[in-house]
mmCIF file of C-alpha atoms in Angstrom:
data_model
loop_
_atom_site.group_PDB
_atom_site.id
_atom_site.type_symbol
_atom_site.label_atom_id
_atom_site.label_comp_id
_atom_site.label_asym_id
_atom_site.label_seq_id
_atom_site.Cartn_x
_atom_site.Cartn_y
_atom_site.Cartn_z
ATOM 1 C CA MET A 1 0.000 0.000 0.000
ATOM 2 C CA LEU A 2 2.844 2.392 0.879
ATOM 3 C CA ARG A 3 4.522 1.712 -2.456
ATOM 4 C CA GLY A 4 1.200 2.607 -4.127
ATOM 5 C CA PHE A 5 1.052 5.936 -2.308
ATOM 6 C CA PHE A 6 4.698 6.621 -3.243
ATOM 7 C CA ARG A 7 4.026 5.934 -6.914
ATOM 8 C CA ALA A 8 0.938 8.169 -6.804
ATOM 9 C CA GLY A 9 3.012 10.965 -5.278
ATOM 10 C CA GLN A 10 5.629 10.646 -7.983
ATOM 11 C CA GLN A 11 2.920 10.827 -10.632
ATOM 12 C CA VAL A 12 1.484 14.028 -9.098
ATOM 13 C CA LEU A 13 4.915 15.689 -9.077
ATOM 14 C CA GLN A 14 5.560 14.664 -12.669
ATOM 15 C CA THR A 15 2.166 16.065 -13.737
ATOM 16 C CA ALA A 16 2.963 19.228 -11.807
ATOM 17 C CA LYS A 17 6.172 19.746 -13.748
ATOM 18 C CA GLN A 18 4.323 19.283 -17.017
ATOM 19 C CA ARG A 19 1.734 21.925 -15.986
ATOM 20 C CA LYS A 20 4.189 24.551 -14.675
ATOM 21 C CA PHE A 21 3.257 23.473 -11.172
ATOM 22 C CA LYS A 22 5.495 24.619 -8.347
ATOM 23 C CA VAL A 23 5.074 23.103 -4.877
ATOM 24 C CA GLY A 24 2.565 25.298 -3.087
ATOM 25 C CA ARG A 25 1.042 26.938 -6.149
ATOM 26 C CA PHE A 26 -0.798 26.017 -9.332
ATOM 27 C CA TYR A 27 0.340 27.911 -12.412
ATOM 28 C CA SER A 28 -1.595 26.371 -15.260
ATOM 29 C CA TYR A 29 -2.259 29.038 -17.883
ATOM 30 C CA SER A 30 -5.654 27.419 -18.418
ATOM 31 C CA SER A 31 -6.700 28.369 -14.891
ATOM 32 C CA VAL A 32 -5.525 31.332 -12.841
ATOM 33 C CA THR A 33 -7.726 30.709 -9.829
ATOM 34 C CA SER A 34 -6.438 27.505 -8.238
ATOM 35 C CA ARG A 35 -3.750 26.636 -5.763
ATOM 36 C CA VAL A 36 -2.898 23.476 -3.780
ATOM 37 C CA TYR A 37 -1.884 25.201 -0.566
ATOM 38 C CA ASN A 38 -0.337 28.457 0.598
ATOM 39 C CA SER A 39 3.200 28.521 1.877
ATOM 40 C CA SER A 40 3.532 30.301 5.215
ATOM 41 C CA ASP A 41 5.729 33.083 3.798
ATOM 42 C CA MET A 42 3.637 33.731 0.695
ATOM 43 C CA ILE A 43 1.716 37.024 0.411
ATOM 44 C CA ASP A 44 -1.639 36.334 -1.255
ATOM 45 C CA ILE A 45 -3.388 39.376 -2.763
ATOM 46 C CA ASP A 46 -6.719 38.432 -4.346
ATOM 47 C CA PHE A 47 -8.099 40.976 -6.820
ATOM 48 C CA ARG A 48 -10.329 38.517 -8.695
ATOM 49 C CA SER A 49 -13.574 39.917 -7.301
ATOM 50 C CA ASP A 50 -15.213 41.526 -4.303
ATOM 51 C CA THR A 51 -17.128 38.242 -3.918
ATOM 52 C CA VAL A 52 -14.089 36.457 -2.435
ATOM 53 C CA THR A 53 -14.333 38.085 0.994
ATOM 54 C CA LYS A 54 -14.904 36.209 4.235
ATOM 55 C CA PRO A 55 -17.605 37.287 6.714
ATOM 56 C CA THR A 56 -16.533 39.739 9.402
ATOM 57 C CA ASP A 57 -16.519 38.724 13.070
ATOM 58 C CA ALA A 58 -19.687 40.774 13.581
ATOM 59 C CA MET A 59 -21.387 38.861 10.760
ATOM 60 C CA ARG A 60 -20.375 35.502 12.219
ATOM 61 C CA GLN A 61 -21.699 36.490 15.632
ATOM 62 C CA ALA A 62 -24.992 37.652 14.136
ATOM 63 C CA MET A 63 -25.315 34.417 12.177
ATOM 64 C CA ALA A 64 -24.656 32.311 15.250
ATOM 65 C CA SER A 65 -27.388 34.021 17.270
ATOM 66 C CA ALA A 66 -29.957 34.634 14.513
ATOM 67 C CA VAL A 67 -33.608 33.949 15.287
ATOM 68 C CA VAL A 68 -34.969 31.895 12.389
ATOM 69 C CA GLY A 69 -38.144 30.393 10.985
ATOM 70 C CA ASP A 70 -39.380 28.887 7.727
ATOM 71 C CA ASP A 71 -39.023 31.679 5.176
ATOM 72 C CA VAL A 72 -41.052 29.840 2.521
ATOM 73 C CA TYR A 73 -43.965 30.219 4.953
ATOM 74 C CA GLU A 74 -42.792 33.834 5.471
ATOM 75 C CA GLU A 75 -42.040 33.044 9.111
ATOM 76 C CA ASP A 76 -38.351 33.917 9.398
ATOM 77 C CA PRO A 77 -38.147 37.135 11.466
ATOM 78 C CA THR A 78 -34.512 37.846 10.538
ATOM 79 C CA VAL A 79 -35.254 37.627 6.819
ATOM 80 C CA GLN A 80 -38.259 39.899 7.285
ATOM 81 C CA LYS A 81 -36.108 42.406 9.145
ATOM 82 C CA LEU A 82 -33.510 42.373 6.355
ATOM 83 C CA GLU A 83 -36.146 42.819 3.644
ATOM 84 C CA ARG A 84 -37.849 45.713 5.464
ATOM 85 C CA LYS A 85 -34.549 47.416 6.133
ATOM 86 C CA SER A 86 -33.316 47.089 2.575
ATOM 87 C CA ALA A 87 -36.632 48.224 1.069
ATOM 88 C CA GLU A 88 -36.539 51.356 3.217
ATOM 89 C CA MET A 89 -32.945 52.124 2.220
ATOM 90 C CA ILE A 90 -33.736 51.682 -1.476
ATOM 91 C CA GLY A 91 -37.008 53.590 -1.194
ATOM 92 C CA MET A 92 -39.343 50.874 -2.442
ATOM 93 C CA GLU A 93 -42.405 49.232 -0.934
ATOM 94 C CA ALA A 94 -41.130 45.691 -0.539
ATOM 95 C CA ALA A 95 -38.144 43.397 -0.979
ATOM 96 C CA LEU A 96 -37.346 39.730 -1.480
ATOM 97 C CA TYR A 97 -34.216 37.921 -0.253
ATOM 98 C CA VAL A 98 -32.783 35.519 -2.839
ATOM 99 C CA PRO A 99 -29.633 33.364 -3.075
ATOM 100 C CA SER A 100 -27.833 35.323 -5.802
ATOM 101 C CA GLY A 101 -27.798 38.374 -8.014
ATOM 102 C CA THR A 102 -28.284 36.224 -11.090
ATOM 103 C CA MET A 103 -31.492 34.788 -9.635
ATOM 104 C CA SER A 104 -32.629 38.242 -8.548
ATOM 105 C CA ASN A 105 -32.199 39.675 -12.047
ATOM 106 C CA LEU A 106 -33.850 36.630 -13.601
ATOM 107 C CA ILE A 107 -36.866 36.865 -11.299
ATOM 108 C CA ALA A 108 -37.178 40.589 -11.987
ATOM 109 C CA ALA A 109 -37.064 40.154 -15.753
ATOM 110 C CA LEU A 110 -39.540 37.265 -15.767
ATOM 111 C CA THR A 111 -41.911 39.149 -13.477
ATOM 112 C CA HIS A 112 -41.886 42.179 -15.769
ATOM 113 C CA CYS A 113 -41.849 40.160 -19.007
ATOM 114 C CA ASN A 114 -44.736 37.882 -18.123
ATOM 115 C CA GLN A 115 -45.601 36.785 -21.662
ATOM 116 C CA ARG A 116 -43.506 34.587 -23.908
ATOM 117 C CA GLY A 117 -42.409 36.351 -27.072
ATOM 118 C CA CYS A 118 -41.620 39.687 -25.475
ATOM 119 C CA GLU A 119 -38.163 41.158 -25.079
ATOM 120 C CA MET A 120 -35.991 43.267 -22.806
ATOM 121 C CA ILE A 121 -33.553 45.987 -23.850
ATOM 122 C CA THR A 122 -30.159 46.269 -22.187
ATOM 123 C CA GLY A 123 -26.586 47.279 -22.935
ATOM 124 C CA ASP A 124 -24.344 44.918 -24.858
ATOM 125 C CA LYS A 125 -21.801 44.836 -22.014
ATOM 126 C CA THR A 126 -24.179 44.301 -19.110
ATOM 127 C CA HIS A 127 -23.901 41.398 -16.711
ATOM 128 C CA MET A 128 -27.448 40.302 -17.506
ATOM 129 C CA PHE A 129 -26.546 39.909 -21.180
ATOM 130 C CA LEU A 130 -23.015 38.525 -20.914
ATOM 131 C CA TYR A 131 -22.785 36.494 -17.727
ATOM 132 C CA GLU A 132 -26.189 35.128 -16.722
ATOM 133 C CA GLN A 133 -26.572 32.368 -19.338
ATOM 134 C CA ALA A 134 -29.413 34.252 -21.041
ATOM 135 C CA GLY A 135 -31.649 32.866 -18.303
ATOM 136 C CA VAL A 136 -34.550 35.037 -19.451
ATOM 137 C CA CYS A 137 -34.377 33.221 -22.792
ATOM 138 C CA GLN A 138 -33.921 29.770 -21.265
ATOM 139 C CA PHE A 139 -36.706 29.959 -18.744
ATOM 140 C CA GLY A 140 -39.055 32.690 -19.918
ATOM 141 C CA GLY A 141 -38.927 32.790 -23.685
ATOM 142 C CA VAL A 142 -37.804 36.412 -23.439
ATOM 143 C CA SER A 143 -35.405 37.731 -26.086
ATOM 144 C CA ILE A 144 -32.658 40.259 -25.370
ATOM 145 C CA ASN A 145 -32.287 43.333 -27.561
ATOM 146 C CA THR A 146 -28.942 45.067 -26.956
ATOM 147 C CA VAL A 147 -27.802 48.647 -27.339
ATOM 148 C CA LYS A 148 -24.099 49.450 -27.567
ATOM 149 C CA ASN A 149 -22.722 50.454 -24.181
ATOM 150 C CA LEU A 150 -20.584 53.580 -24.114
ATOM 151 C CA PRO A 151 -17.323 53.575 -22.095
ATOM 152 C CA ASP A 152 -19.068 55.112 -19.061
ATOM 153 C CA GLY A 153 -21.672 52.323 -18.901
ATOM 154 C CA THR A 154 -24.501 54.369 -20.418
ATOM 155 C CA PHE A 155 -25.934 54.000 -23.895
ATOM 156 C CA ASP A 156 -27.283 56.470 -26.410
ATOM 157 C CA LEU A 157 -30.893 57.078 -25.381
ATOM 158 C CA ALA A 158 -31.985 58.103 -28.865
ATOM 159 C CA GLU A 159 -30.539 54.888 -30.232
ATOM 160 C CA MET A 160 -32.199 52.906 -27.420
ATOM 161 C CA GLN A 161 -35.607 54.283 -28.370
ATOM 162 C CA LYS A 162 -35.128 52.954 -31.901
ATOM 163 C CA HIS A 163 -34.923 49.476 -30.363
ATOM 164 C CA ILE A 164 -38.345 49.718 -28.706
ATOM 165 C CA ARG A 165 -40.846 47.522 -30.565
ATOM 166 C CA SER A 166 -44.565 47.218 -29.937
ATOM 167 C CA ARG A 167 -46.751 47.375 -33.064
ATOM 168 C CA ASP A 168 -45.454 45.111 -35.818
ATOM 169 C CA LEU A 169 -46.947 41.623 -35.448
ATOM 170 C CA HIS A 170 -43.744 40.161 -36.920
ATOM 171 C CA GLU A 171 -41.639 41.426 -34.003
ATOM 172 C CA PRO A 172 -41.416 40.707 -30.289
ATOM 173 C CA THR A 173 -42.908 43.284 -27.939
ATOM 174 C CA THR A 174 -40.547 45.305 -25.770
ATOM 175 C CA ALA A 175 -41.550 44.826 -22.141
ATOM 176 C CA LEU A 176 -38.565 45.996 -20.077
ATOM 177 C CA ILE A 177 -35.432 48.171 -20.084
ATOM 178 C CA CYS A 178 -32.481 47.155 -17.886
ATOM 179 C CA VAL A 179 -29.313 48.956 -16.811
ATOM 180 C CA GLU A 180 -26.352 48.029 -14.606
ATOM 181 C CA ASN A 181 -24.970 50.313 -11.884
ATOM 182 C CA THR A 182 -22.068 50.292 -11.163
ATOM 183 C CA HIS A 183 -21.083 48.868 -14.528
ATOM 184 C CA ASN A 184 -18.764 45.887 -14.127
ATOM 185 C CA LYS A 185 -17.526 45.471 -17.704
ATOM 186 C CA CYS A 186 -16.941 49.216 -18.034
ATOM 187 C CA GLY A 187 -14.612 49.248 -15.043
ATOM 188 C CA GLY A 188 -16.997 49.957 -12.177
ATOM 189 C CA ARG A 189 -18.299 53.158 -13.747
ATOM 190 C CA VAL A 190 -21.205 54.956 -12.078
ATOM 191 C CA LEU A 191 -24.168 55.896 -14.267
ATOM 192 C CA PRO A 192 -24.709 59.689 -14.129
ATOM 193 C CA LEU A 193 -27.856 60.808 -12.326
ATOM 194 C CA SER A 194 -28.801 63.138 -15.184
ATOM 195 C CA TRP A 195 -28.692 60.224 -17.640
ATOM 196 C CA LEU A 196 -30.771 58.033 -15.317
ATOM 197 C CA ASP A 197 -33.351 60.805 -14.885
ATOM 198 C CA GLU A 198 -33.664 61.167 -18.644
ATOM 199 C CA LEU A 199 -34.051 57.404 -19.016
ATOM 200 C CA VAL A 200 -36.822 57.423 -16.394
ATOM 201 C CA GLU A 201 -38.724 60.124 -18.309
ATOM 202 C CA ILE A 202 -38.446 58.149 -21.547
ATOM 203 C CA SER A 203 -39.684 54.980 -19.859
ATOM 204 C CA LYS A 204 -42.698 56.815 -18.474
ATOM 205 C CA LYS A 205 -43.608 58.212 -21.878
ATOM 206 C CA ARG A 206 -43.223 54.777 -23.469
ATOM 207 C CA ASN A 207 -44.995 53.039 -20.562
ATOM 208 C CA LEU A 208 -42.091 50.625 -20.024
ATOM 209 C CA PRO A 209 -40.788 49.414 -16.649
ATOM 210 C CA LEU A 210 -37.139 49.903 -15.692
ATOM 211 C CA HIS A 211 -35.007 47.384 -13.821
ATOM 212 C CA MET A 212 -31.605 48.189 -12.366
ATOM 213 C CA ASP A 213 -29.021 45.505 -11.778
ATOM 214 C CA GLY A 214 -27.674 47.392 -8.786
ATOM 215 C CA ALA A 215 -25.344 44.662 -7.600
ATOM 216 C CA ARG A 216 -22.891 47.374 -6.517
ATOM 217 C CA ILE A 217 -25.346 50.233 -6.103
ATOM 218 C CA TYR A 218 -23.883 51.240 -2.748
ATOM 219 C CA ASN A 219 -20.531 51.765 -4.430
ATOM 220 C CA ALA A 220 -22.367 54.151 -6.746
ATOM 221 C CA ALA A 221 -24.071 55.859 -3.798
ATOM 222 C CA VAL A 222 -20.777 56.387 -1.965
ATOM 223 C CA TYR A 223 -19.102 57.722 -5.104
ATOM 224 C CA LEU A 224 -21.954 60.146 -5.843
ATOM 225 C CA GLY A 225 -22.489 61.093 -2.199
ATOM 226 C CA VAL A 226 -26.241 60.481 -2.391
ATOM 227 C CA PRO A 227 -28.587 57.883 -0.849
ATOM 228 C CA ALA A 228 -29.153 54.772 -2.931
ATOM 229 C CA LYS A 229 -32.871 55.593 -3.138
ATOM 230 C CA ARG A 230 -32.001 58.737 -5.124
ATOM 231 C CA ILE A 231 -30.177 56.664 -7.732
ATOM 232 C CA VAL A 232 -33.146 54.334 -8.329
ATOM 233 C CA ARG A 233 -35.814 57.038 -8.245
ATOM 234 C CA GLY A 234 -38.373 56.241 -10.919
ATOM 235 C CA PHE A 235 -37.229 52.643 -11.405
ATOM 236 C CA SER A 236 -39.718 49.786 -11.186
ATOM 237 C CA SER A 237 -37.326 47.313 -9.570
ATOM 238 C CA VAL A 238 -33.731 47.008 -8.426
ATOM 239 C CA SER A 239 -31.486 44.136 -7.403
ATOM 240 C CA VAL A 240 -28.821 44.695 -4.730
ATOM 241 C CA CYS A 241 -26.039 42.230 -3.938
ATOM 242 C CA LEU A 242 -24.950 41.746 -0.334
ATOM 243 C CA SER A 243 -22.027 39.442 -1.072
ATOM 244 C CA LYS A 244 -19.864 41.793 -3.148
ATOM 245 C CA GLY A 245 -18.470 45.010 -1.668
ATOM 246 C CA LEU A 246 -20.721 44.691 1.384
ATOM 247 C CA GLY A 247 -18.961 41.469 2.330
ATOM 248 C CA ALA A 248 -21.863 39.217 3.338
ATOM 249 C CA PRO A 249 -21.343 35.527 2.514
ATOM 250 C CA VAL A 250 -24.549 34.931 0.533
ATOM 251 C CA GLY A 251 -27.498 36.680 -0.994
ATOM 252 C CA SER A 252 -29.064 39.477 -2.997
ATOM 253 C CA ILE A 253 -32.271 41.433 -2.513
ATOM 254 C CA LEU A 254 -34.861 42.290 -5.150
ATOM 255 C CA HIS A 255 -36.933 45.437 -4.526
ATOM 256 C CA GLY A 256 -40.140 46.748 -6.015
ATOM 257 C CA PRO A 257 -43.848 47.431 -5.357
ATOM 258 C CA LYS A 258 -45.692 45.000 -3.066
ATOM 259 C CA GLU A 259 -47.670 43.419 -5.885
ATOM 260 C CA PHE A 260 -44.502 42.968 -7.941
ATOM 261 C CA ILE A 261 -42.664 41.317 -5.041
ATOM 262 C CA ALA A 262 -45.627 39.010 -4.397
ATOM 263 C CA ARG A 263 -45.359 37.716 -7.967
ATOM 264 C CA ALA A 264 -41.576 37.581 -7.669
ATOM 265 C CA ARG A 265 -41.915 35.388 -4.568
ATOM 266 C CA ARG A 266 -43.844 32.820 -6.591
ATOM 267 C CA LEU A 267 -41.108 32.792 -9.215
ATOM 268 C CA ARG A 268 -38.425 32.403 -6.550
ATOM 269 C CA LYS A 269 -40.183 29.259 -5.368
ATOM 270 C CA ALA A 270 -40.445 27.899 -8.912
ATOM 271 C CA LEU A 271 -36.733 28.509 -9.487
ATOM 272 C CA GLY A 272 -35.770 26.672 -6.308
ATOM 273 C CA GLY A 273 -34.899 29.771 -4.338
ATOM 274 C CA GLY A 274 -36.937 29.031 -1.214
ATOM 275 C CA MET A 275 -34.255 28.685 1.462
ATOM 276 C CA ARG A 276 -36.266 27.823 4.591
ATOM 277 C CA GLN A 277 -34.378 28.919 7.764
ATOM 278 C CA CYS A 278 -32.207 31.350 5.847
ATOM 279 C CA GLY A 279 -32.265 33.935 8.623
ATOM 280 C CA ILE A 280 -28.872 32.495 9.522
ATOM 281 C CA ILE A 281 -27.351 34.069 6.416
ATOM 282 C CA ALA A 282 -29.760 37.010 6.288
ATOM 283 C CA ALA A 283 -28.348 38.077 9.651
ATOM 284 C CA ALA A 284 -25.001 38.721 7.985
ATOM 285 C CA GLY A 285 -26.803 40.810 5.364
ATOM 286 C CA ILE A 286 -28.218 43.063 8.074
ATOM 287 C CA VAL A 287 -24.727 43.619 9.449
ATOM 288 C CA SER A 288 -23.458 44.412 5.956
ATOM 289 C CA LEU A 289 -26.117 47.105 5.455
ATOM 290 C CA ASP A 290 -25.410 48.545 8.910
ATOM 291 C CA SER A 291 -21.628 48.595 8.841
ATOM 292 C CA MET A 292 -20.126 47.995 5.401
ATOM 293 C CA ILE A 293 -21.472 50.803 3.212
ATOM 294 C CA ASP A 294 -19.512 53.846 4.386
ATOM 295 C CA ARG A 295 -16.241 51.929 4.335
ATOM 296 C CA LEU A 296 -16.607 51.371 0.568
ATOM 297 C CA ALA A 297 -14.830 54.727 0.237
ATOM 298 C CA VAL A 298 -11.676 52.956 1.439
ATOM 299 C CA ASP A 299 -12.009 50.433 -1.395
ATOM 300 C CA HIS A 300 -12.419 53.271 -3.870
ATOM 301 C CA ALA A 301 -9.307 55.017 -2.547
ATOM 302 C CA ASN A 302 -7.283 51.806 -2.777
ATOM 303 C CA GLY A 303 -8.573 51.220 -6.305
ATOM 304 C CA LEU A 304 -7.506 54.693 -7.370
ATOM 305 C CA ALA A 305 -4.071 54.174 -5.818
ATOM 306 C CA LEU A 306 -3.744 50.908 -7.740
ATOM 307 C CA ALA A 307 -4.740 52.583 -11.016
ATOM 308 C CA LYS A 308 -2.325 55.474 -10.472
ATOM 309 C CA GLY A 309 0.458 53.067 -9.535
ATOM 310 C CA ILE A 310 0.099 50.984 -12.695
ATOM 311 C CA ALA A 311 -0.183 54.106 -14.846
ATOM 312 C CA ALA A 312 2.993 55.493 -13.236
ATOM 313 C CA LEU A 313 4.921 52.448 -14.441
ATOM 314 C CA ASN A 314 4.446 53.976 -17.900
ATOM 315 C CA HIS A 315 4.816 50.710 -19.771
ATOM 316 C CA PRO A 316 3.945 51.094 -23.471
ATOM 317 C CA LEU A 317 2.136 47.732 -23.630
ATOM 318 C CA PHE A 318 -0.234 48.463 -20.720
ATOM 319 C CA LYS A 319 -2.840 51.249 -20.708
ATOM 320 C CA VAL A 320 -4.631 52.528 -17.606
ATOM 321 C CA VAL A 321 -7.085 55.438 -17.801
ATOM 322 C CA VAL A 322 -6.865 56.834 -14.284
ATOM 323 C CA ASP A 323 -9.659 59.377 -14.825
ATOM 324 C CA SER A 324 -12.159 56.553 -15.414
ATOM 325 C CA MET A 325 -11.389 54.911 -12.046
ATOM 326 C CA GLN A 326 -14.436 55.727 -9.921
ATOM 327 C CA THR A 327 -15.134 52.837 -7.575
ATOM 328 C CA ASN A 328 -13.508 49.488 -6.746
ATOM 329 C CA ILE A 329 -13.088 47.919 -10.206
ATOM 330 C CA LEU A 330 -10.037 48.549 -12.357
ATOM 331 C CA VAL A 331 -10.070 47.310 -15.948
ATOM 332 C CA PHE A 332 -6.968 48.079 -17.969
ATOM 333 C CA GLU A 333 -5.807 47.229 -21.465
ATOM 334 C CA VAL A 334 -2.820 45.300 -22.738
ATOM 335 C CA ASP A 335 -1.413 45.287 -26.258
ATOM 336 C CA PRO A 336 -2.867 41.982 -27.554
ATOM 337 C CA LYS A 337 -0.101 41.675 -30.145
ATOM 338 C CA ARG A 338 2.568 41.486 -27.462
ATOM 339 C CA VAL A 339 0.757 40.534 -24.250
ATOM 340 C CA ASP A 340 -1.785 37.778 -23.648
ATOM 341 C CA ALA A 341 -4.010 38.781 -20.728
ATOM 342 C CA LYS A 342 -4.461 35.203 -19.540
ATOM 343 C CA GLU A 343 -0.730 34.548 -19.541
ATOM 344 C CA PHE A 344 -0.037 37.842 -17.765
ATOM 345 C CA CYS A 345 -2.480 36.946 -14.987
ATOM 346 C CA ALA A 346 -0.827 33.548 -14.619
ATOM 347 C CA LYS A 347 2.585 35.203 -14.301
ATOM 348 C CA LEU A 348 1.228 37.416 -11.518
ATOM 349 C CA GLN A 349 0.478 34.262 -9.525
ATOM 350 C CA GLU A 350 3.697 32.382 -10.099
ATOM 351 C CA THR A 351 7.023 32.786 -8.350
ATOM 352 C CA THR A 352 10.308 32.387 -10.185
ATOM 353 C CA ASP A 353 13.822 32.789 -8.835
ATOM 354 C CA GLU A 354 14.135 35.956 -10.906
ATOM 355 C CA GLN A 355 10.968 37.411 -9.395
ATOM 356 C CA LEU A 356 12.062 36.548 -5.852
ATOM 357 C CA SER A 357 15.363 38.273 -6.453
ATOM 358 C CA ALA A 358 13.725 41.374 -7.911
ATOM 359 C CA LEU A 359 11.246 41.534 -5.021
ATOM 360 C CA GLY A 360 13.876 41.191 -2.323
ATOM 361 C CA GLY A 361 12.818 37.670 -1.447
ATOM 362 C CA LYS A 362 9.126 38.506 -1.059
ATOM 363 C CA ASP A 363 6.870 35.756 -2.447
ATOM 364 C CA ILE A 364 3.911 37.776 -3.724
ATOM 365 C CA CYS A 365 0.942 36.152 -5.450
ATOM 366 C CA VAL A 366 -1.447 38.557 -7.203
ATOM 367 C CA LYS A 367 -4.715 37.137 -8.486
ATOM 368 C CA ALA A 368 -6.453 39.002 -11.304
ATOM 369 C CA VAL A 369 -9.003 38.115 -13.969
ATOM 370 C CA PRO A 370 -8.325 38.156 -17.731
ATOM 371 C CA PHE A 371 -11.520 39.802 -18.954
ATOM 372 C CA GLU A 372 -10.755 39.472 -22.640
ATOM 373 C CA ALA A 373 -7.621 38.894 -24.723
ATOM 374 C CA GLN A 374 -6.697 42.546 -24.175
ATOM 375 C CA LEU A 375 -8.368 43.353 -20.845
ATOM 376 C CA ILE A 376 -7.444 42.592 -17.226
ATOM 377 C CA ARG A 377 -9.692 43.234 -14.231
ATOM 378 C CA LEU A 378 -8.646 43.867 -10.644
ATOM 379 C CA VAL A 379 -11.294 44.388 -7.961
ATOM 380 C CA ILE A 380 -10.708 45.864 -4.520
ATOM 381 C CA ASN A 381 -12.539 44.376 -1.531
ATOM 382 C CA HIS A 382 -12.500 44.989 2.199
ATOM 383 C CA HIS A 383 -9.638 42.528 2.736
ATOM 384 C CA ILE A 384 -7.324 44.607 0.546
ATOM 385 C CA THR A 385 -5.212 47.154 2.454
ATOM 386 C CA ALA A 386 -3.109 50.054 1.204
ATOM 387 C CA GLU A 387 -0.013 48.022 2.065
ATOM 388 C CA MET A 388 -1.265 45.148 -0.082
ATOM 389 C CA VAL A 389 -1.808 47.565 -2.984
ATOM 390 C CA ASP A 390 1.833 48.653 -2.676
ATOM 391 C CA LEU A 391 3.031 45.034 -2.648
ATOM 392 C CA ALA A 392 0.825 44.190 -5.629
ATOM 393 C CA LEU A 393 2.297 47.110 -7.567
ATOM 394 C CA GLN A 394 5.783 45.758 -6.883
ATOM 395 C CA LYS A 395 4.810 42.380 -8.310
ATOM 396 C CA ILE A 396 3.021 43.920 -11.305
ATOM 397 C CA ALA A 397 6.073 46.048 -12.082
ATOM 398 C CA VAL A 398 8.357 43.006 -12.023
ATOM 399 C CA VAL A 399 6.081 41.002 -14.335
ATOM 400 C CA MET A 400 5.656 43.939 -16.707
ATOM 401 C CA LYS A 401 9.440 44.111 -17.117
ATOM 402 C CA GLU A 402 9.320 40.590 -18.549
ATOM 403 C CA TYR A 403 7.576 42.174 -21.565
ATOM 404 C CA ASN A 404 10.263 44.799 -22.223
#
């Protein structure tokens, strides 16, 4: 048996060598998110997303002592408290706690688009269009009509109105307009209030509901210096994520009128989103709304410092637009002819003898996401400190020099 274990160990090491695997870290260029274990002297800086955070001590304490009931029967007092609190903060009549932002957006779209053969309009770079498996198409027979997103996350409102369809019997009927705020793919940009107000007026004239994927709406609120309810004024529904910048372990909240949320609750059940005694996790959401919003300004400051630091390296193959850095998401460009974003992200995670020497012996692992062949995303979260930003910049500078 021992010989069998020995042979298995040898096979693992051989496979590791073939996959650029160094003891303690996984470097496969096909995956930049995995690692076997962390060495004790390794500095791990995770910029992949603000979803990677661990619950705070206050959240864990609240979860441990949460009073719970069966939420499918609407008998969980902690869930009810979270929903009331969030609805008040967003300025809407009611709210519904769901497992994820993807489910929240799906429920919202299917509640608004309640007939097969209708469609929703959204930007071509929105999360709902790119990263949610076209769930509205899969489960609701709803088509998606896209408008080109501008760099700031908005889209041309005159062009959007050309996409509205309602009369021709050959075409689907437009039933919903959706926006994303802050805008992930556009580098965490905040939609201007003046643009949102104009969109609201258009939707009223065209008698179309508006849904906001406000996964990071509190980042937008902190950046603008206004309450979140001001941002969504005039919208029919809004989804807010608790497990991104706010740091809760699980959950999003869908908001809207009481009748809308009643219909949404039925859809949540149909989609398998009834979570029974989920007050245990809702308790962490209450803590996140109470204590994690104002501190988002720290994330924004660290994100700006990161953007300025990379720009200051002044490498011709890497482009950072510092003026577009508004919140906690940094998306920067690489020259795709000389730099492969996926390979660059893999190099940020690995440690070579040359890197150790250049970094004074510091073993720094920086995790980032290759967005496209020419785009890299780094996201600040509440675990990232100013010191970690400085260390990450050291590692980024060393890896960039490999492309000189």
